[in-house]
PDB file of C-alpha atoms and ligand atoms in Angstrom:
ATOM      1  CA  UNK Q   1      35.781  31.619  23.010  1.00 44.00           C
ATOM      2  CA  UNK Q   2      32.284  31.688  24.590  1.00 46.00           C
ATOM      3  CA  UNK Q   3      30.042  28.897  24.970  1.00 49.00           C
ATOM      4  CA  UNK Q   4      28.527  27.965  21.759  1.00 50.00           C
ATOM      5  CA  UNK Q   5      24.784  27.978  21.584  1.00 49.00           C
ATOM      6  CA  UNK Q   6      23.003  24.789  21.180  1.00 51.00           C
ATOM      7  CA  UNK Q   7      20.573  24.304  18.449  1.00 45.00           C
ATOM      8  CA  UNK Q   8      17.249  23.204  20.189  1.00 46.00           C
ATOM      9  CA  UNK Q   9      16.904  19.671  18.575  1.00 49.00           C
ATOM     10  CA  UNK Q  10      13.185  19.416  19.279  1.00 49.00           C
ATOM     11  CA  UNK Q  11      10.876  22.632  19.192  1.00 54.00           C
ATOM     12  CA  UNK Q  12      10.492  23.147  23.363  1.00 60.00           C
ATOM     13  CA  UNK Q  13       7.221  21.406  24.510  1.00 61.00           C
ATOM     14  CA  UNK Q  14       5.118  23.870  25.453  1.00 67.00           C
ATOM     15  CA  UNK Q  15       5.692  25.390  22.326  1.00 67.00           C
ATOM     16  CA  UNK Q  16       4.546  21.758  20.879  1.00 61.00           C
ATOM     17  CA  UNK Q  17       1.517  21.276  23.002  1.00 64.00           C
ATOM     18  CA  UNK Q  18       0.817  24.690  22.042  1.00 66.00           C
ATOM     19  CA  UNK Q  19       0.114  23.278  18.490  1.00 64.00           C
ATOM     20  CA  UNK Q  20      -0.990  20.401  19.453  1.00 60.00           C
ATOM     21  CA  UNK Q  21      -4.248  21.885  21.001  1.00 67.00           C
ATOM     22  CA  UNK Q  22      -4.113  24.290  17.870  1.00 65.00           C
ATOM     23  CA  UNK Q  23      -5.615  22.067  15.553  1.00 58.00           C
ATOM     24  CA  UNK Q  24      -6.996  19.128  17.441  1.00 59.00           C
ATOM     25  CA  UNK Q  25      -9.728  18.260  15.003  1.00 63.00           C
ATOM     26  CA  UNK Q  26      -6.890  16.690  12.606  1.00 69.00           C
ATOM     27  CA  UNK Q  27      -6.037  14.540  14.191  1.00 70.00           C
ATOM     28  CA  UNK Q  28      -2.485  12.738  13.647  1.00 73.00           C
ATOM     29  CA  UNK Q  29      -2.131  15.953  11.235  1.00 77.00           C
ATOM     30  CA  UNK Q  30      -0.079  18.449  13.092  1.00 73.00           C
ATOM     31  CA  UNK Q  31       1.573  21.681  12.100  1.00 71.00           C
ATOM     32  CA  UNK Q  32       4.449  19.950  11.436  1.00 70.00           C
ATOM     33  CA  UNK Q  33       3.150  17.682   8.620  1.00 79.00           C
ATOM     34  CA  UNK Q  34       5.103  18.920   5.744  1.00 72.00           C
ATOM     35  CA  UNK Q  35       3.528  17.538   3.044  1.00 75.00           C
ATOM     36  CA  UNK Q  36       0.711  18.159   1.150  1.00 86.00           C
ATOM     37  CA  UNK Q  37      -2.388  16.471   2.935  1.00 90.00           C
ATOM     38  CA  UNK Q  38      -5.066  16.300  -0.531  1.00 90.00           C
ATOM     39  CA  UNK Q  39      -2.280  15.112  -2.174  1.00 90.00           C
ATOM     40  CA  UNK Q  40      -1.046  12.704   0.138  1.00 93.00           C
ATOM     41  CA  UNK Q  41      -4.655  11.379   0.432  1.00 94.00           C
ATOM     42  CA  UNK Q  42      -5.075  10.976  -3.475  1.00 92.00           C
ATOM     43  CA  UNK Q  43      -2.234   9.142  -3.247  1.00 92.00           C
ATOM     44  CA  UNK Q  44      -3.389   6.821  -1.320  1.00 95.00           C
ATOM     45  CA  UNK Q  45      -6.422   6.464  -2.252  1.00 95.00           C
ATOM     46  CA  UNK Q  46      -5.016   5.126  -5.556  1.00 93.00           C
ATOM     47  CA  UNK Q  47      -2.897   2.734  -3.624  1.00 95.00           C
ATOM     48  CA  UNK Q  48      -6.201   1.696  -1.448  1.00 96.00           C
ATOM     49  CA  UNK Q  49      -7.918   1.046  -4.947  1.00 95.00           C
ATOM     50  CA  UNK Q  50      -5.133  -1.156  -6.327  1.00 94.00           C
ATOM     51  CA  UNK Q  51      -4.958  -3.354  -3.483  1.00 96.00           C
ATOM     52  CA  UNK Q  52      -8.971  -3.642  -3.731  1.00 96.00           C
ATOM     53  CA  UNK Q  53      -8.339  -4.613  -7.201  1.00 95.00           C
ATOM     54  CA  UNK Q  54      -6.134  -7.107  -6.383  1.00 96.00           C
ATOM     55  CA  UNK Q  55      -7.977  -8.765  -3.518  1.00 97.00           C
ATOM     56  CA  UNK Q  56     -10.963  -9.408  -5.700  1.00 96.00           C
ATOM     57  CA  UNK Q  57      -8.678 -10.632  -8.534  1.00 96.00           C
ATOM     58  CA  UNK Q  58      -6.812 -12.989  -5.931  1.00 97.00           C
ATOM     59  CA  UNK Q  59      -9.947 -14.089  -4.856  1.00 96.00           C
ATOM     60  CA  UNK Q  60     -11.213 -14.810  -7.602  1.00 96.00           C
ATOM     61  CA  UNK Q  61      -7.998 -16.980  -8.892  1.00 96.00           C
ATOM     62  CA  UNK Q  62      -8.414 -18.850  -5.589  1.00 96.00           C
ATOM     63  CA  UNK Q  63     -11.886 -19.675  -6.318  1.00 95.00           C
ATOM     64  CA  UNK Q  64     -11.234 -20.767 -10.292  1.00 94.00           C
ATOM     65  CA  UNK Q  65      -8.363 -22.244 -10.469  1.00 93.00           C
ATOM     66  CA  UNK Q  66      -8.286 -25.929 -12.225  1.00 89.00           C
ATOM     67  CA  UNK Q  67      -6.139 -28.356 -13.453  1.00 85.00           C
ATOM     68  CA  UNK Q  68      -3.785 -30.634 -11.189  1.00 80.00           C
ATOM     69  CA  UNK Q  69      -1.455 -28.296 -10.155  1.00 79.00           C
ATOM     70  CA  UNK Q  70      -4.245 -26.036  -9.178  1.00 91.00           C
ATOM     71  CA  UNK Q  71      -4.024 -26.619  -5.299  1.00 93.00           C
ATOM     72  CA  UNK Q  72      -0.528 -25.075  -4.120  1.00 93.00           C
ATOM     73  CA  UNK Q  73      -1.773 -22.338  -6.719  1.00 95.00           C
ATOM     74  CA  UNK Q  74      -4.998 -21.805  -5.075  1.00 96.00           C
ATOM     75  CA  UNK Q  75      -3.569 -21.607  -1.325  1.00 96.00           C
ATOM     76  CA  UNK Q  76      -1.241 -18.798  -2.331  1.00 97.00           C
ATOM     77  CA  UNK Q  77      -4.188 -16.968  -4.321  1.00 97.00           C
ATOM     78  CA  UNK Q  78      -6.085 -17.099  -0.921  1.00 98.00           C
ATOM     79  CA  UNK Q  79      -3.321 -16.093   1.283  1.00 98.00           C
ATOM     80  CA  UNK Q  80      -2.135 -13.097  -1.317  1.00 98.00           C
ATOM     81  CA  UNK Q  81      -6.346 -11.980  -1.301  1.00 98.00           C
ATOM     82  CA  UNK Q  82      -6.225 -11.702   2.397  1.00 98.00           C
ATOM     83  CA  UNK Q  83      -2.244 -10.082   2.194  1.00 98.00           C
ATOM     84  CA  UNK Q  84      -4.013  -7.372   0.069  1.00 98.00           C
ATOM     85  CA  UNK Q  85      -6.896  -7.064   2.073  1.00 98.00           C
ATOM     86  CA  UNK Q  86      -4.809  -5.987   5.016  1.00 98.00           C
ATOM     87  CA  UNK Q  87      -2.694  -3.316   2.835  1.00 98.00           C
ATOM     88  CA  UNK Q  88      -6.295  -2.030   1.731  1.00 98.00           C
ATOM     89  CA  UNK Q  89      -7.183  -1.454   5.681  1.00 98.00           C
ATOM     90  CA  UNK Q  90      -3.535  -0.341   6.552  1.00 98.00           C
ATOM     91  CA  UNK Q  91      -3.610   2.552   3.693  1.00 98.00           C
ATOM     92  CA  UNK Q  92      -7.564   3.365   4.798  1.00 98.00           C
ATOM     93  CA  UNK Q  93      -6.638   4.059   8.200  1.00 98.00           C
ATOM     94  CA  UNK Q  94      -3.768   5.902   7.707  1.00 97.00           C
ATOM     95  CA  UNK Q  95      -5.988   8.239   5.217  1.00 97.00           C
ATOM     96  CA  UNK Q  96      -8.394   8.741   7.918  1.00 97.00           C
ATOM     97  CA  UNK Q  97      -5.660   9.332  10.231  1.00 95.00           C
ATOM     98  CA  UNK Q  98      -4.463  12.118   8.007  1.00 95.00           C
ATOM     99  CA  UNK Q  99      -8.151  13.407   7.947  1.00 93.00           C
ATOM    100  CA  UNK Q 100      -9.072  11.772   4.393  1.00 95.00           C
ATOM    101  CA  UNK Q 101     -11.978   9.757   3.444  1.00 97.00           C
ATOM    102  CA  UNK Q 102     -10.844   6.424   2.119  1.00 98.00           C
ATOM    103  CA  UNK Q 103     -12.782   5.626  -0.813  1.00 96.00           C
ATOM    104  CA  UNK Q 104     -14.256   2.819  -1.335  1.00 95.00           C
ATOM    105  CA  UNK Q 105     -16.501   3.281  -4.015  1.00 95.00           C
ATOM    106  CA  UNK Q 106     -17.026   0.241  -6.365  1.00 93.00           C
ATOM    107  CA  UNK Q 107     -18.006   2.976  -9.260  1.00 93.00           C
ATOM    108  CA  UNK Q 108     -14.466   4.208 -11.007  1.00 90.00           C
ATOM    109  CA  UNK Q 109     -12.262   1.494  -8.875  1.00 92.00           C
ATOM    110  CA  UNK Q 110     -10.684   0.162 -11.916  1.00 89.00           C
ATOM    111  CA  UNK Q 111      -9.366   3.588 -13.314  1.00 88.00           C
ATOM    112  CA  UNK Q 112      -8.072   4.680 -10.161  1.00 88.00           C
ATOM    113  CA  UNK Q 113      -5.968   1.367  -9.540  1.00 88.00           C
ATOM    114  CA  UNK Q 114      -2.778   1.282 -10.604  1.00 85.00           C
ATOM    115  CA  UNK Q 115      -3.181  -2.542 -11.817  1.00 81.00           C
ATOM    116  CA  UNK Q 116      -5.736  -4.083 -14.203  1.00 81.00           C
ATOM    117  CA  UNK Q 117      -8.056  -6.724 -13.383  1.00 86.00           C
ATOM    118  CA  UNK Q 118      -7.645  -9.741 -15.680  1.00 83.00           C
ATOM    119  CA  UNK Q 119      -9.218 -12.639 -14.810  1.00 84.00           C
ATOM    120  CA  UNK Q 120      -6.969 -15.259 -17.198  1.00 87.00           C
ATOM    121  CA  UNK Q 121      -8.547 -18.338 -18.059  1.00 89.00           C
ATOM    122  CA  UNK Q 122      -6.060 -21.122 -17.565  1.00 93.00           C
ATOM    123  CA  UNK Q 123      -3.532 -21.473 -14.605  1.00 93.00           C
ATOM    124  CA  UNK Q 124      -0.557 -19.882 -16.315  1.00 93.00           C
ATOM    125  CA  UNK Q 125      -2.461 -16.491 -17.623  1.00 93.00           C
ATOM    126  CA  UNK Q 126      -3.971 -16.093 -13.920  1.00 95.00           C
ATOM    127  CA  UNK Q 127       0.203 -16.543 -12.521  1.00 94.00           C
ATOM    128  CA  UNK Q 128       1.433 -14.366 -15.301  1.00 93.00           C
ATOM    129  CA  UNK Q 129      -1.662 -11.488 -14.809  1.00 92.00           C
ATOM    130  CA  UNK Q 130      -0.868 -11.715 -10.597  1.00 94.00           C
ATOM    131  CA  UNK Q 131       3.277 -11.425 -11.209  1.00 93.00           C
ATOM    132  CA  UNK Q 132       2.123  -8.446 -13.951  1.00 91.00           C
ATOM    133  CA  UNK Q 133      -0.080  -6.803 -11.213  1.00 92.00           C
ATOM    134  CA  UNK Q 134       2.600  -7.298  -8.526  1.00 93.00           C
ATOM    135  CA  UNK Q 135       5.201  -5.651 -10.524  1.00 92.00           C
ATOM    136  CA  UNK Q 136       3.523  -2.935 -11.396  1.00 90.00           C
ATOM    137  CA  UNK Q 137       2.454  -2.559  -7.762  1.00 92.00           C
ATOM    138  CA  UNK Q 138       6.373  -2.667  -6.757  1.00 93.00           C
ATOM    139  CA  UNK Q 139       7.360   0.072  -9.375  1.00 91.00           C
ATOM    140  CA  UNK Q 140       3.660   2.085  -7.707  1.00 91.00           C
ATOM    141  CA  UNK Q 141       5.167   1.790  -4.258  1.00 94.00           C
ATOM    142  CA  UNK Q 142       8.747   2.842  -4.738  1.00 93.00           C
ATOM    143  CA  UNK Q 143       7.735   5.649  -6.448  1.00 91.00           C
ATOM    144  CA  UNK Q 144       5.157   6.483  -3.467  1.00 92.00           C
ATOM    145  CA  UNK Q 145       7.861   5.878  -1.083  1.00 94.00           C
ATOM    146  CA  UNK Q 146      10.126   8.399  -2.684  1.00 92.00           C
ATOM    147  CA  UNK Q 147       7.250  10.851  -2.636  1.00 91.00           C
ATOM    148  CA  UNK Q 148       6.647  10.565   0.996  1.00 92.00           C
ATOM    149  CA  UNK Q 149       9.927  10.374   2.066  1.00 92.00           C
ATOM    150  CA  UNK Q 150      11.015  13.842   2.457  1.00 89.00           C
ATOM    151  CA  UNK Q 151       7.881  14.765   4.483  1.00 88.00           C
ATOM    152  CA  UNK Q 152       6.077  11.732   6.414  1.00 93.00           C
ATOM    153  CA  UNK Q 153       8.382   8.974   7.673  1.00 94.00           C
ATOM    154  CA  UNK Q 154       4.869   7.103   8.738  1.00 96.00           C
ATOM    155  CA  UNK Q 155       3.436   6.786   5.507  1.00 96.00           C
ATOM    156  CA  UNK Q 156       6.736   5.910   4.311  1.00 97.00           C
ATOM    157  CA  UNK Q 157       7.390   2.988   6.612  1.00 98.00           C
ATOM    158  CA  UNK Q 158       3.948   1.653   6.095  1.00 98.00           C
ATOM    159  CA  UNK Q 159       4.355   1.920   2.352  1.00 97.00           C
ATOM    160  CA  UNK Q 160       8.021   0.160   2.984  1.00 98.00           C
ATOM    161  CA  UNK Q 161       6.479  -2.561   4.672  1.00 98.00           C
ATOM    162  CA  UNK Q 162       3.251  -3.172   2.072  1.00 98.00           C
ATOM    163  CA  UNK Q 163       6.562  -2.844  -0.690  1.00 98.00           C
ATOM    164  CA  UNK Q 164       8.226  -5.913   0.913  1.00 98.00           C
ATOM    165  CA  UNK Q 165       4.987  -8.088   0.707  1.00 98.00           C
ATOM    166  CA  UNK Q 166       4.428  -7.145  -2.261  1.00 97.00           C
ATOM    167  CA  UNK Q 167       8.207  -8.356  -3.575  1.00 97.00           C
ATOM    168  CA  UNK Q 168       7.264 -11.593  -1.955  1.00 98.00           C
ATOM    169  CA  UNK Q 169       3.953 -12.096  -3.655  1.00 97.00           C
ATOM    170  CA  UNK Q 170       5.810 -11.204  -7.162  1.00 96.00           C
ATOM    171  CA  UNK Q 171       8.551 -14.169  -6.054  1.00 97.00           C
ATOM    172  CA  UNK Q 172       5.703 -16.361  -5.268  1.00 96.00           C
ATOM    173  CA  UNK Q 173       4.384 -15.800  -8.600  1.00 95.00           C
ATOM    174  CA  UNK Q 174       7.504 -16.683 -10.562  1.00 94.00           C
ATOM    175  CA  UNK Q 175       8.480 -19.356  -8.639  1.00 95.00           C
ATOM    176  CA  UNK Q 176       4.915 -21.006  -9.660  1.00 94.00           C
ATOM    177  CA  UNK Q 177       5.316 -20.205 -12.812  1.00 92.00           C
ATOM    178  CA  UNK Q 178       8.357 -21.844 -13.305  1.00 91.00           C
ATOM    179  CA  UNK Q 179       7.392 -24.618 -11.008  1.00 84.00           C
ATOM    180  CA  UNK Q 180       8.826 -24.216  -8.251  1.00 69.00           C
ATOM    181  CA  UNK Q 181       5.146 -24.654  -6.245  1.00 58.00           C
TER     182      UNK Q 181
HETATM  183 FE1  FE2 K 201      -0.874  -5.345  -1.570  1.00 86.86          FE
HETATM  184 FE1  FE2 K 202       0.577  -8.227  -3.766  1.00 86.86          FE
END
């Protein structure tokens, strides 16, 4: 019996920094990005507009909300709008990152979001349009995470980690709505 041969786990460095230098205007995009950069940049960019969508709709909520059990209401509004505005910067970096242009562009928003915007008038619609917006956001995500999964572990655990928040915000919403504030 001879020695078996080892399968190199890791492509030999020089070999690495050899494509490393090859295409050093990407960026964090190196050969060995197996997905599909436009379409991993669409991608997000429709995640980036949902969670643009939803700060202004948080916002807003925080801002109009009435009634006496308004206040515990309003806090969480304000802490999910700033929640979402920190998902919006996470998934704009990571486009640049990949070479993409985030895009930010107020014109079309709304049908590139996953999520309506509804403003709701009373207390209850503006709990029962956020946990609407939050699910649909969950289902968005896990289907996103599957997607990237195969092909770019980063995006994945950043997409994991926006996921969990997002599960919270949805509990947060039910629990107000059935009172437990
Ligand atoms: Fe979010
Ligand atoms: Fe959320």
């Amino acid at each position: 019996m001879g020695t078996p041969t080892k399968t190199p786990f890791l492509t030999d460095v020089t070999e690495l920094r050899r494509r490393a230098r090859e295409h050093m205007e990407r960026g964090a995009v190196t050969a060995g990005y197996a997905g599909d950069v436009d379409q991993a940049v669409a991608l997000l960019n429709t995640a980036l507009a949902t969670e643009i969508v939803c700060v202004l709709r948080y916002q807003y909520h925080a801002i109009m909300a009435t009634g006496i059990h308004s206040e515990p209401a309003k806090r969480e509004f304000a802490e999910h709008a700033a929640d979402e505005q920190e998902h919006a910067t996470r998934l704009a970096e990571r486009i640049s990152q990949l070479g993409g242009k985030p895009d930010m562009n107020p014109e079309g928003l709304l049908s590139r979001s996953h999520s309506e915007y509804a403003n709701g008038d009373t207390l209850l619609e503006m709990l029962r349009e956020n946990l609407v917006a939050e699910r649909i956001a969950i289902d968005s995500y896990r289907e996103m995470i599957q997607w990237f999964a195969p092909h770019d572990p980063t995006t994945r655990k950043l997409l994991e980690e926006i996921l969990e928040k997002e599960e919270e915000h949805a509990d947060d919403m039910h629990g107000l709505l059935q009172g437990r504030g």
